[in-house]
Coordinates of C-alpha atoms in Angstrom, one line a residue:
Chain A
M27 CA 117.3 -24.7 -133.2
K28 CA 115.6 -26.5 -130.3
I29 CA 113.3 -24.8 -127.9
I30 CA 113.2 -26.4 -124.4
R31 CA 110.6 -25.4 -121.8
T32 CA 111.2 -27.7 -118.8
V33 CA 114.1 -27.8 -116.3
N34 CA 114.1 -31.6 -116.5
E35 CA 114.5 -31.8 -120.3
M36 CA 117.1 -29.0 -120.4
Q37 CA 119.2 -30.7 -117.7
Q38 CA 119.1 -34.1 -119.4
T39 CA 119.9 -32.6 -122.8
A40 CA 122.9 -30.8 -121.3
S41 CA 124.1 -34.0 -119.6
S42 CA 123.8 -35.9 -122.9
L43 CA 125.8 -33.2 -124.8
L44 CA 128.6 -33.3 -122.2
K45 CA 128.7 -37.1 -122.6
D46 CA 129.2 -36.5 -126.3
N47 CA 132.1 -34.3 -125.4
K48 CA 130.5 -31.1 -126.6
T49 CA 131.4 -27.8 -125.0
I50 CA 128.4 -25.7 -124.0
G51 CA 128.4 -21.9 -124.2
F52 CA 125.7 -20.3 -122.1
V53 CA 124.1 -16.8 -122.6
P54 CA 121.7 -16.2 -119.7
T55 CA 119.1 -13.5 -120.6
M56 CA 115.8 -12.0 -119.6
G57 CA 114.8 -11.9 -123.3
F58 CA 113.8 -8.9 -125.5
F59 CA 117.1 -9.3 -127.4
H60 CA 119.1 -6.4 -128.7
E61 CA 122.5 -6.4 -130.4
G62 CA 124.2 -6.7 -127.1
H63 CA 122.6 -10.2 -126.6
I64 CA 123.2 -11.1 -130.2
A65 CA 126.9 -10.3 -129.9
L66 CA 127.2 -12.6 -126.9
M67 CA 125.5 -15.4 -128.8
E68 CA 127.6 -15.0 -131.8
H69 CA 130.8 -14.9 -129.7
A70 CA 129.7 -18.1 -127.9
K71 CA 129.0 -19.7 -131.3
K72 CA 132.7 -19.2 -132.3
D73 CA 133.9 -20.3 -128.9
T74 CA 131.9 -23.5 -128.1
D75 CA 130.2 -26.4 -129.8
I76 CA 126.7 -25.8 -128.5
V77 CA 125.2 -22.4 -127.6
V78 CA 122.4 -22.3 -125.1
T79 CA 120.6 -19.1 -124.3
S80 CA 118.0 -18.9 -121.6
I81 CA 115.0 -16.5 -121.5
F82 CA 113.7 -16.1 -118.0
V83 CA 112.5 -12.9 -116.4
N84 CA 113.5 -13.8 -112.9
P85 CA 111.1 -12.5 -110.3
L86 CA 113.6 -13.0 -107.5
Q87 CA 115.8 -10.2 -108.8
F88 CA 113.1 -7.6 -109.0
G89 CA 112.2 -5.5 -106.0
P90 CA 108.5 -5.0 -105.0
S91 CA 108.4 -1.5 -106.5
E92 CA 110.4 -2.5 -109.7
D93 CA 109.3 -3.3 -113.2
Y94 CA 108.9 -7.1 -113.2
E95 CA 105.4 -6.8 -114.8
Q96 CA 106.5 -4.0 -117.2
Y97 CA 109.8 -5.7 -118.2
P98 CA 109.5 -6.0 -122.0
R99 CA 108.9 -9.4 -123.5
D100 CA 108.7 -10.7 -127.1
E101 CA 109.3 -14.4 -127.2
D102 CA 108.6 -14.9 -131.0
E103 CA 111.1 -12.2 -132.0
D104 CA 113.6 -13.5 -129.5
I105 CA 113.4 -17.0 -131.0
R106 CA 113.9 -15.6 -134.5
H107 CA 116.9 -13.5 -133.4
A108 CA 118.4 -16.5 -131.5
K109 CA 118.1 -18.7 -134.6
N110 CA 119.7 -16.1 -136.8
A111 CA 122.6 -15.8 -134.3
G112 CA 123.3 -19.5 -134.5
V113 CA 121.9 -20.5 -131.1
D114 CA 121.4 -24.2 -130.8
I115 CA 119.0 -24.3 -127.8
V116 CA 116.7 -21.7 -126.4
F117 CA 115.7 -22.5 -122.8
I118 CA 112.4 -20.9 -121.7
P119 CA 111.4 -22.3 -118.3
D120 CA 108.3 -21.1 -116.5
T121 CA 108.4 -19.6 -113.0
Q122 CA 106.7 -22.5 -111.4
D123 CA 109.2 -25.0 -112.8
M124 CA 112.2 -22.8 -111.7
Y125 CA 110.7 -22.1 -108.2
P126 CA 108.4 -25.0 -107.4
R127 CA 108.4 -24.2 -103.6
K128 CA 109.7 -21.7 -101.1
M129 CA 113.4 -22.2 -101.3
V130 CA 115.1 -23.8 -98.3
I131 CA 118.5 -22.9 -99.5
N132 CA 119.3 -19.2 -100.4
L133 CA 122.4 -17.5 -101.6
D134 CA 123.6 -14.4 -99.9
I135 CA 126.2 -11.9 -100.9
T136 CA 128.1 -9.9 -98.3
D137 CA 130.3 -7.8 -100.5
R138 CA 130.3 -6.1 -104.0
V139 CA 126.6 -5.4 -103.5
N140 CA 126.3 -2.4 -101.2
V141 CA 127.5 -0.1 -104.0
L142 CA 126.3 1.0 -107.4
C143 CA 123.0 -0.7 -108.4
G144 CA 123.1 -3.0 -105.3
R145 CA 122.5 0.0 -103.0
S146 CA 119.2 1.0 -104.7
R147 CA 118.1 -2.5 -105.5
P148 CA 118.3 -4.5 -102.2
G149 CA 118.1 -8.2 -102.8
H150 CA 118.6 -7.8 -106.6
F151 CA 122.0 -9.5 -106.8
Q152 CA 120.9 -12.2 -104.3
G153 CA 118.2 -13.0 -106.9
V154 CA 120.7 -12.9 -109.7
V155 CA 123.2 -15.4 -108.0
T156 CA 120.3 -17.7 -107.0
V157 CA 118.9 -18.0 -110.5
L158 CA 122.4 -18.3 -112.0
S159 CA 123.3 -21.1 -109.7
K160 CA 120.2 -22.9 -110.7
L161 CA 120.8 -22.2 -114.5
F162 CA 124.5 -23.2 -114.2
H163 CA 123.4 -26.6 -112.7
I164 CA 120.7 -27.1 -115.3
I165 CA 122.7 -26.1 -118.4
Q166 CA 126.2 -27.1 -117.1
P167 CA 128.1 -24.7 -119.4
T168 CA 131.8 -24.8 -120.1
K169 CA 131.7 -21.0 -120.6
T170 CA 129.2 -18.3 -119.8
Y171 CA 128.9 -14.9 -121.5
F172 CA 128.0 -11.5 -120.1
G173 CA 128.1 -8.0 -121.5
R174 CA 130.2 -5.4 -119.7
K175 CA 127.2 -3.1 -119.4
D176 CA 126.2 -5.2 -116.4
A177 CA 129.7 -4.8 -114.8
Q178 CA 128.5 -5.2 -111.3
Q179 CA 126.7 -8.3 -112.2
I180 CA 129.9 -9.6 -113.7
A181 CA 131.8 -8.8 -110.5
V182 CA 129.2 -10.7 -108.5
V183 CA 129.2 -13.7 -110.9
D184 CA 133.0 -13.7 -110.8
A185 CA 132.7 -14.0 -107.0
L186 CA 130.0 -16.7 -107.3
I187 CA 132.2 -18.8 -109.6
E188 CA 135.4 -18.3 -107.6
D189 CA 133.9 -18.8 -104.1
L190 CA 131.9 -21.8 -104.9
N191 CA 134.4 -23.3 -107.5
F192 CA 131.9 -23.6 -110.4
P193 CA 133.8 -25.3 -113.2
I194 CA 132.8 -22.6 -115.6
E195 CA 134.8 -19.9 -117.4
L196 CA 133.3 -16.4 -117.3
I197 CA 133.6 -14.3 -120.5
A198 CA 132.8 -10.6 -120.3
L199 CA 132.4 -8.9 -123.7
P200 CA 132.3 -5.2 -124.5
T201 CA 129.1 -3.2 -124.2
V202 CA 127.3 -2.9 -127.5
R203 CA 126.2 0.7 -128.2
E204 CA 123.9 2.6 -130.5
K205 CA 125.7 4.9 -133.1
D206 CA 125.2 7.8 -130.8
G207 CA 126.9 5.9 -127.9
L208 CA 123.9 4.9 -125.9
A209 CA 124.4 1.4 -124.4
K210 CA 122.0 -1.1 -125.9
S211 CA 119.3 -2.1 -123.4
S212 CA 116.0 -3.8 -123.5
R213 CA 114.7 -0.9 -121.4
N214 CA 115.6 1.7 -124.0
V215 CA 112.3 1.2 -125.8
N216 CA 110.5 2.6 -122.7
L217 CA 112.3 6.0 -123.0
H218 CA 110.2 9.0 -124.1
K219 CA 111.4 10.7 -127.2
N220 CA 113.2 13.6 -125.5
E221 CA 114.8 11.2 -123.0
R222 CA 116.1 9.0 -125.9
E223 CA 117.7 12.2 -127.3
E224 CA 119.3 13.1 -124.1
A225 CA 120.4 9.5 -123.1
P226 CA 123.7 9.4 -125.1
W227 CA 125.0 12.0 -122.7
I228 CA 125.4 9.3 -120.1
Y229 CA 128.2 7.6 -122.2
K230 CA 129.6 11.0 -123.2
A231 CA 129.8 12.0 -119.5
L232 CA 131.6 8.7 -118.6
E233 CA 134.1 9.2 -121.4
Q234 CA 134.7 12.8 -120.2
G235 CA 135.5 11.4 -116.8
R236 CA 137.8 8.8 -118.2
Q237 CA 139.6 11.5 -120.3
L238 CA 140.5 13.3 -117.0
V239 CA 142.3 10.1 -115.9
V240 CA 144.0 9.8 -119.3
D241 CA 145.2 13.4 -118.7
G242 CA 146.7 12.4 -115.3
E243 CA 143.9 12.8 -112.8
K244 CA 144.2 10.4 -109.8
N245 CA 141.5 11.8 -107.6
P246 CA 138.2 9.8 -108.0
D247 CA 136.1 12.6 -106.5
I248 CA 137.1 15.0 -109.3
V249 CA 136.3 12.3 -112.0
V250 CA 132.9 11.6 -110.4
K251 CA 132.0 15.3 -110.2
E252 CA 132.8 15.7 -113.9
V253 CA 130.4 12.9 -114.8
L254 CA 127.7 14.1 -112.4
D255 CA 127.8 17.6 -113.7
T256 CA 127.8 16.6 -117.3
I257 CA 124.8 14.3 -116.9
D258 CA 123.0 16.9 -114.8
N259 CA 123.6 19.7 -117.3
H260 CA 122.5 17.7 -120.4
T261 CA 119.7 15.5 -119.4
S262 CA 116.3 15.6 -117.5
G263 CA 117.2 12.4 -115.8
K264 CA 117.6 12.0 -112.0
I265 CA 121.0 10.6 -111.2
D266 CA 120.8 7.5 -109.0
Y267 CA 124.6 7.3 -108.6
V268 CA 127.9 8.0 -110.2
E269 CA 130.7 6.0 -108.5
L270 CA 134.3 5.2 -109.2
L271 CA 135.5 1.9 -107.4
S272 CA 138.2 -0.7 -107.7
Y273 CA 137.2 -3.6 -110.0
P274 CA 136.2 -6.4 -109.6
E275 CA 136.3 -5.9 -105.8
L276 CA 134.1 -2.8 -106.0
Q277 CA 135.7 -1.1 -103.0
P278 CA 135.9 2.7 -102.6
I279 CA 139.4 4.1 -103.3
S280 CA 141.0 7.4 -102.5
V281 CA 143.6 7.3 -105.4
I282 CA 143.2 5.8 -108.8
E283 CA 146.1 3.4 -108.9
Q284 CA 144.5 0.1 -110.1
Q285 CA 141.8 -1.2 -112.4
V286 CA 138.6 0.7 -111.7
I287 CA 135.0 1.0 -112.8
L288 CA 133.4 4.4 -113.4
A289 CA 129.6 3.7 -113.4
T290 CA 126.3 5.5 -113.3
A291 CA 122.6 4.9 -113.2
V292 CA 120.1 7.5 -114.3
Y293 CA 116.3 7.5 -113.7
F294 CA 114.3 8.8 -116.7
D295 CA 110.6 8.8 -116.6
G296 CA 110.4 5.9 -119.0
A297 CA 113.3 3.8 -117.8
R298 CA 116.3 3.6 -115.5
L299 CA 119.5 3.4 -117.5
I300 CA 122.9 2.1 -116.5
D301 CA 126.3 2.4 -118.1
N302 CA 130.0 2.1 -117.1
L303 CA 133.6 2.1 -118.2
L304 CA 136.3 -0.2 -116.9
F305 CA 139.8 1.2 -117.2
D306 CA 143.3 1.1 -115.6
K307 CA 145.1 3.8 -113.7
Y308 CA 146.1 5.4 -117.0
G309 CA 142.6 5.5 -118.3
N310 CA 143.1 2.7 -120.8
I311 CA 140.0 0.6 -121.3
A312 CA 140.5 -2.7 -119.5
K313 CA 141.1 -5.7 -121.7
R314 CA 140.5 -8.3 -119.0
L315 CA 138.3 -8.4 -115.9
K316 CA 141.2 -8.9 -113.4
Chain B
M6 CA 144.8 -45.1 -105.7
K7 CA 145.6 -41.5 -106.3
I8 CA 145.9 -38.8 -103.6
I9 CA 145.1 -35.3 -104.7
R10 CA 145.8 -32.3 -102.5
T11 CA 144.9 -29.2 -104.5
V12 CA 141.5 -28.0 -105.6
N13 CA 142.8 -27.2 -109.1
E14 CA 144.2 -30.7 -109.8
M15 CA 141.0 -32.3 -108.4
Q16 CA 138.7 -30.2 -110.6
Q17 CA 140.8 -30.9 -113.7
T18 CA 141.0 -34.6 -113.0
A19 CA 137.2 -34.8 -112.5
S20 CA 136.6 -32.9 -115.8
S21 CA 138.9 -35.3 -117.6
L22 CA 137.1 -38.3 -116.1
L23 CA 133.7 -36.9 -117.2
K24 CA 135.1 -36.3 -120.7
D25 CA 136.1 -40.0 -120.7
N26 CA 132.4 -40.7 -119.9
K27 CA 133.2 -42.1 -116.4
T28 CA 130.6 -41.8 -113.7
I29 CA 131.9 -40.3 -110.4
G30 CA 130.8 -41.5 -107.0
F31 CA 131.6 -39.1 -104.2
V32 CA 131.8 -39.8 -100.5
P33 CA 132.4 -36.5 -98.6
T34 CA 134.0 -37.1 -95.2
M35 CA 135.9 -35.4 -92.4
G36 CA 138.2 -38.4 -92.2
F37 CA 139.0 -40.8 -89.3
F38 CA 137.2 -43.6 -91.2
H39 CA 135.0 -46.2 -89.5
E40 CA 132.9 -48.9 -91.0
G41 CA 130.2 -46.4 -91.8
H42 CA 132.5 -44.5 -94.2
I43 CA 133.8 -47.7 -95.6
A44 CA 130.3 -49.0 -96.4
L45 CA 129.6 -45.8 -98.3
M46 CA 132.8 -46.2 -100.3
E47 CA 132.1 -49.9 -101.1
H48 CA 128.6 -49.1 -102.2
A49 CA 129.9 -46.3 -104.4
K50 CA 132.4 -48.7 -105.9
K51 CA 129.6 -51.0 -107.1
D52 CA 127.6 -48.1 -108.3
T53 CA 129.9 -45.8 -110.2
D54 CA 133.1 -46.0 -112.3
I55 CA 135.4 -43.8 -110.2
V56 CA 135.1 -43.4 -106.4
V57 CA 136.3 -40.1 -104.9
T58 CA 136.4 -39.6 -101.2
S59 CA 137.3 -36.2 -99.7
I60 CA 138.9 -35.8 -96.3
F61 CA 138.4 -32.3 -95.1
V62 CA 137.7 -31.2 -91.5
N63 CA 135.6 -28.1 -92.5
P64 CA 136.1 -25.2 -90.0
L65 CA 133.0 -23.5 -91.3
Q66 CA 130.7 -26.2 -89.8
F67 CA 132.2 -26.0 -86.3
G68 CA 130.9 -23.4 -83.8
P69 CA 133.4 -21.4 -81.8
S70 CA 132.9 -23.7 -78.7
E71 CA 132.9 -26.9 -80.7
D72 CA 135.6 -29.6 -81.2
Y73 CA 137.3 -28.5 -84.4
E74 CA 140.8 -28.8 -82.9
Q75 CA 139.9 -32.0 -81.1
Y76 CA 138.2 -33.6 -84.0
P77 CA 140.1 -36.9 -84.5
R78 CA 142.4 -37.1 -87.5
D79 CA 144.5 -40.0 -88.9
E80 CA 145.4 -39.4 -92.5
D81 CA 147.7 -42.5 -93.0
E82 CA 145.1 -44.9 -91.6
D83 CA 142.4 -43.2 -93.7
I84 CA 144.4 -43.6 -96.9
R85 CA 145.0 -47.3 -96.1
H86 CA 141.3 -47.9 -95.4
A87 CA 140.3 -46.0 -98.6
K88 CA 142.6 -48.1 -100.7
N89 CA 141.2 -51.3 -99.2
A90 CA 137.7 -50.1 -99.9
G91 CA 138.5 -49.6 -103.6
V92 CA 138.5 -45.9 -103.6
D93 CA 140.2 -44.4 -106.7
I94 CA 141.0 -40.9 -105.6
V95 CA 141.3 -39.4 -102.1
F96 CA 141.0 -35.7 -102.2
I97 CA 142.7 -34.0 -99.2
P98 CA 142.6 -30.2 -99.7
D99 CA 144.1 -27.8 -97.2
T100 CA 142.0 -25.0 -95.6
Q101 CA 143.7 -22.2 -97.3
D102 CA 143.0 -23.7 -100.7
M103 CA 139.4 -24.3 -99.9
Y104 CA 138.9 -20.8 -98.4
P105 CA 141.5 -18.6 -99.9
R106 CA 139.7 -15.4 -98.9
K107 CA 136.7 -14.2 -97.0
M108 CA 133.7 -15.5 -99.0
V109 CA 131.7 -13.0 -100.9
I110 CA 129.0 -15.5 -101.6
N111 CA 127.4 -17.4 -98.7
L112 CA 124.8 -20.1 -98.6
D113 CA 122.0 -19.7 -96.1
I114 CA 119.3 -22.2 -95.0
T115 CA 115.9 -21.0 -93.8
D116 CA 114.3 -24.3 -93.0
R117 CA 115.1 -27.8 -91.8
V118 CA 117.8 -26.3 -89.5
N119 CA 116.0 -24.8 -86.5
V120 CA 115.4 -28.3 -85.1
L121 CA 117.5 -31.3 -84.0
C122 CA 121.2 -30.6 -84.2
G123 CA 120.7 -27.3 -86.0
R124 CA 119.2 -25.8 -82.9
S125 CA 122.2 -26.4 -80.7
R126 CA 124.7 -25.8 -83.6
P127 CA 123.8 -22.5 -85.1
G128 CA 125.6 -22.0 -88.4
H129 CA 126.6 -25.7 -88.6
F130 CA 124.5 -26.6 -91.6
Q131 CA 125.3 -23.3 -93.4
G132 CA 128.9 -24.5 -93.2
V133 CA 127.9 -27.9 -94.4
V134 CA 126.1 -26.7 -97.5
T135 CA 128.8 -24.2 -98.3
V136 CA 131.6 -26.8 -98.3
L137 CA 129.4 -29.3 -100.1
S138 CA 128.6 -26.8 -102.9
K139 CA 132.3 -26.2 -103.3
L140 CA 133.1 -30.0 -103.3
F141 CA 130.3 -30.8 -105.7
H142 CA 131.7 -28.3 -108.2
I143 CA 135.3 -29.5 -107.7
I144 CA 134.5 -33.2 -107.9
Q145 CA 131.5 -33.0 -110.2
P146 CA 130.0 -36.3 -109.0
T147 CA 127.2 -38.3 -110.7
K148 CA 126.1 -39.6 -107.3
T149 CA 127.0 -38.7 -103.7
Y150 CA 126.7 -41.0 -100.7
F151 CA 125.7 -40.2 -97.1
G152 CA 125.0 -42.4 -94.1
R153 CA 121.5 -42.1 -92.5
K154 CA 123.1 -41.4 -89.1
D155 CA 123.4 -37.8 -90.4
A156 CA 119.7 -37.7 -91.3
Q157 CA 119.3 -34.0 -90.8
Q158 CA 122.4 -33.4 -92.9
I159 CA 120.8 -35.6 -95.6
A160 CA 117.6 -33.6 -95.4
V161 CA 119.6 -30.4 -95.8
V162 CA 121.6 -31.8 -98.8
D163 CA 118.4 -33.0 -100.3
A164 CA 117.1 -29.4 -100.2
L165 CA 120.5 -28.1 -101.5
I166 CA 120.4 -30.4 -104.5
E167 CA 116.7 -29.8 -105.2
D168 CA 116.6 -26.0 -104.7
L169 CA 119.7 -25.3 -106.7
N170 CA 119.2 -28.1 -109.3
F171 CA 122.5 -29.8 -108.8
P172 CA 122.8 -32.6 -111.4
I173 CA 123.7 -35.1 -108.7
E174 CA 121.8 -38.1 -107.3
L175 CA 121.8 -38.3 -103.5
I176 CA 122.1 -41.8 -102.0
A177 CA 121.4 -42.4 -98.3
L178 CA 122.6 -45.7 -96.9
P179 CA 121.7 -47.3 -93.6
T180 CA 123.6 -46.4 -90.4
V181 CA 126.3 -48.9 -89.6
R182 CA 126.3 -50.0 -86.0
E183 CA 128.5 -51.8 -83.5
K184 CA 127.4 -55.2 -82.5
D185 CA 125.7 -53.7 -79.4
G186 CA 123.8 -51.3 -81.6
L187 CA 125.8 -48.1 -81.0
A188 CA 126.0 -46.1 -84.3
K189 CA 129.5 -46.0 -85.6
S190 CA 131.0 -42.5 -85.2
S191 CA 134.5 -41.0 -85.4
R192 CA 133.7 -39.4 -82.1
N193 CA 133.1 -42.8 -80.3
V194 CA 136.9 -43.1 -79.5
N195 CA 136.6 -40.1 -77.2
L196 CA 134.0 -41.7 -75.0
H197 CA 135.1 -42.7 -71.5
K198 CA 134.8 -46.5 -70.7
N199 CA 131.6 -46.2 -68.7
E200 CA 130.1 -43.9 -71.3
R201 CA 131.0 -46.4 -74.0
E202 CA 129.1 -49.1 -72.0
E203 CA 126.0 -46.9 -71.6
A204 CA 126.0 -45.5 -75.1
P205 CA 124.1 -48.5 -76.8
W206 CA 121.1 -47.4 -74.8
I207 CA 120.6 -44.5 -77.2
Y208 CA 119.8 -46.9 -80.0
K209 CA 117.8 -49.2 -77.7
A210 CA 115.7 -46.2 -76.6
L211 CA 115.0 -45.2 -80.2
E212 CA 113.9 -48.7 -81.0
Q213 CA 111.6 -48.8 -77.9
G214 CA 110.0 -45.5 -79.2
R215 CA 109.6 -47.0 -82.7
Q216 CA 108.0 -50.2 -81.1
L217 CA 105.3 -48.0 -79.6
V218 CA 104.4 -46.8 -83.2
V219 CA 104.5 -50.4 -84.4
D220 CA 102.0 -51.1 -81.6
G221 CA 99.7 -48.4 -82.9
E222 CA 100.8 -45.2 -81.1
K223 CA 100.1 -42.1 -83.1
N224 CA 101.0 -39.4 -80.6
P225 CA 104.6 -38.1 -81.0
D226 CA 104.8 -36.8 -77.5
I227 CA 104.3 -40.3 -76.0
V228 CA 107.0 -41.7 -78.3
V229 CA 109.4 -38.9 -77.4
K230 CA 108.8 -39.4 -73.7
E231 CA 109.6 -43.1 -73.9
V232 CA 112.9 -42.3 -75.6
L233 CA 113.8 -39.5 -73.1
D234 CA 113.0 -41.6 -70.1
T235 CA 114.9 -44.7 -71.4
I236 CA 118.1 -42.7 -72.1
D237 CA 117.8 -40.8 -68.9
N238 CA 117.4 -44.0 -66.8
H239 CA 120.2 -45.9 -68.4
T240 CA 123.0 -43.4 -69.2
S241 CA 124.9 -40.6 -67.4
G242 CA 124.6 -38.5 -70.6
K243 CA 122.9 -35.1 -70.7
I244 CA 120.1 -35.2 -73.4
D245 CA 120.4 -32.4 -75.9
Y246 CA 117.1 -33.3 -77.6
V247 CA 114.7 -36.1 -78.5
E248 CA 112.5 -35.1 -81.4
L249 CA 110.0 -36.7 -83.7
L250 CA 109.4 -34.8 -86.9
S251 CA 108.2 -35.2 -90.5
Y252 CA 111.0 -36.3 -92.9
P253 CA 112.7 -34.9 -94.9
E254 CA 110.8 -31.6 -94.2
L255 CA 111.6 -31.7 -90.5
Q256 CA 108.4 -30.1 -89.4
P257 CA 106.8 -30.7 -86.0
I258 CA 103.7 -32.9 -86.2
S259 CA 100.8 -33.6 -83.9
V260 CA 99.9 -37.0 -85.3
I261 CA 102.1 -39.7 -86.8
E262 CA 100.6 -40.1 -90.2
Q263 CA 103.6 -39.9 -92.6
Q264 CA 107.3 -40.7 -92.8
V265 CA 109.0 -39.4 -89.7
I266 CA 112.4 -39.1 -88.0
L267 CA 112.8 -40.0 -84.4
A268 CA 116.2 -38.5 -83.4
T269 CA 118.3 -37.8 -80.4
A270 CA 121.6 -36.2 -79.4
V271 CA 123.2 -36.9 -76.1
Y272 CA 126.1 -35.1 -74.5
F273 CA 128.6 -37.4 -72.8
D274 CA 131.7 -36.0 -71.1
G275 CA 133.9 -37.5 -73.9
A276 CA 131.7 -36.8 -76.9
R277 CA 128.3 -35.7 -78.2
L278 CA 126.5 -38.6 -79.8
I279 CA 123.6 -38.6 -82.3
D280 CA 121.4 -41.3 -83.6
N281 CA 118.0 -41.6 -85.3
L282 CA 115.5 -43.9 -87.0
L283 CA 113.4 -43.1 -90.1
F284 CA 110.1 -44.9 -90.3
D285 CA 106.6 -44.7 -91.7
K286 CA 103.3 -44.3 -89.8
Y287 CA 103.2 -48.0 -89.1
G288 CA 106.7 -47.9 -87.6
N289 CA 108.3 -49.7 -90.6
I290 CA 111.9 -48.5 -91.2
A291 CA 111.9 -46.2 -94.3
K292 CA 113.3 -47.7 -97.5
R293 CA 113.6 -44.4 -99.3
L294 CA 114.2 -40.8 -98.3
K295 CA 110.9 -39.5 -99.6

């Protein structure tokens, strides 16, 4: 496995690989790998010739009051995990190399962002699409892999690829969970002990909401209330939002009659956790993004 | 020569060419070819394996009061010219295929645009970078070619490629001129007879300004005044601007001590014309962009 630390070398390496007719599978990350990341890398390995994963804690996608400094980092462990997962290249650029000057060109998003996490994280997804545009041009992947836990991010990347015609296939893989159902996240390590014990109720609550739809419920408000109440009753967390929206358009709906996302974010003292389910009007978990 | 009319076919064709290890030279245009366009295509032909030129009058880069409808079009002639110039593929997408829905992702420019043409054409360069981002992803060029007549556009494309790490080399070729010095432009055909006779004074005026710098002038205001007065005295046009700025940063300067652009735009009744010179602090025409 190769470790590349400069934009220039990564871009030239990718160009050479493409000239050799290799397909490139790309897993963008902020590091501190858990099984969710590993699953993406392993899937990419089966799917493409060369797997590249990037580790870059992107300052642009953190708000001024957010956890950029506190975001967990462990480069040595990450490198070990990536190697075990069959990754061919780990790209670890530094911030100065990624953002050598004040950007003249910026990416803006006018839709899919004023809901869910976008509402409480203004500018977050702008930072995400900006860094991804750069990484897509540097790594020039054939396919790129995301976990469904970041479903809003996937909806935004889907728009980025479609609107700007990136020649890249977006693959969204199922959320990887702990045995008790908690979605794997780099931030889980920051939960206090009692919070860690309560946190599985987030997934349980979403599943209870989905069950209402399986049982015939079409009213999004009733489903959302079920999730809100369940999380509220079983955890000490402060609910940021529970929303049910069309997917991937992320528009409010009054009747559940298409593919939807049921999503929540909960503030604990140690970390803010997110989770979601994508399902159709019958409550069946979605197989595809659209 | 192949004519491709859909985004999908163009992108797949480009991907196949890259798999065959061909280099792609790309000349983006709005059609109605003149010798300026042809020179770019011929240069690309010497430089790369496959030359692609696009013909697309991009609605996004025209303001509501601008000449989108009046912009001259002649597809048959363009195809004939492209063939003669050795172009391999002409890409002529329709507007619906390029913009199938309201864009969720938009490109924004925060610098290099509130001067020169950008000042009187708000949103113009946003439209330019948006369509170019799309075309770059569809055509996947190794190199892309622009004429220096559109020097502000080149400065903006330079920022686009650099800020977002596009794996593309930007080539800027000298402005092609009529024998009397008038910069070739698709819009020249719309000039009235007397305007066409006066129009060469635009280039003469810029050359007089540059001559002052050759003779030792360091004060941009004096150079600008020379150009303003000369155009004013010899044409019936209404001057939009005459500016002298650093290049490619396009910042105002108080002393000429680096590479600069001396540029003007003049409204005639029949058309708005632009022209510019790029030169160093001694008044020598610039060989490179930076």
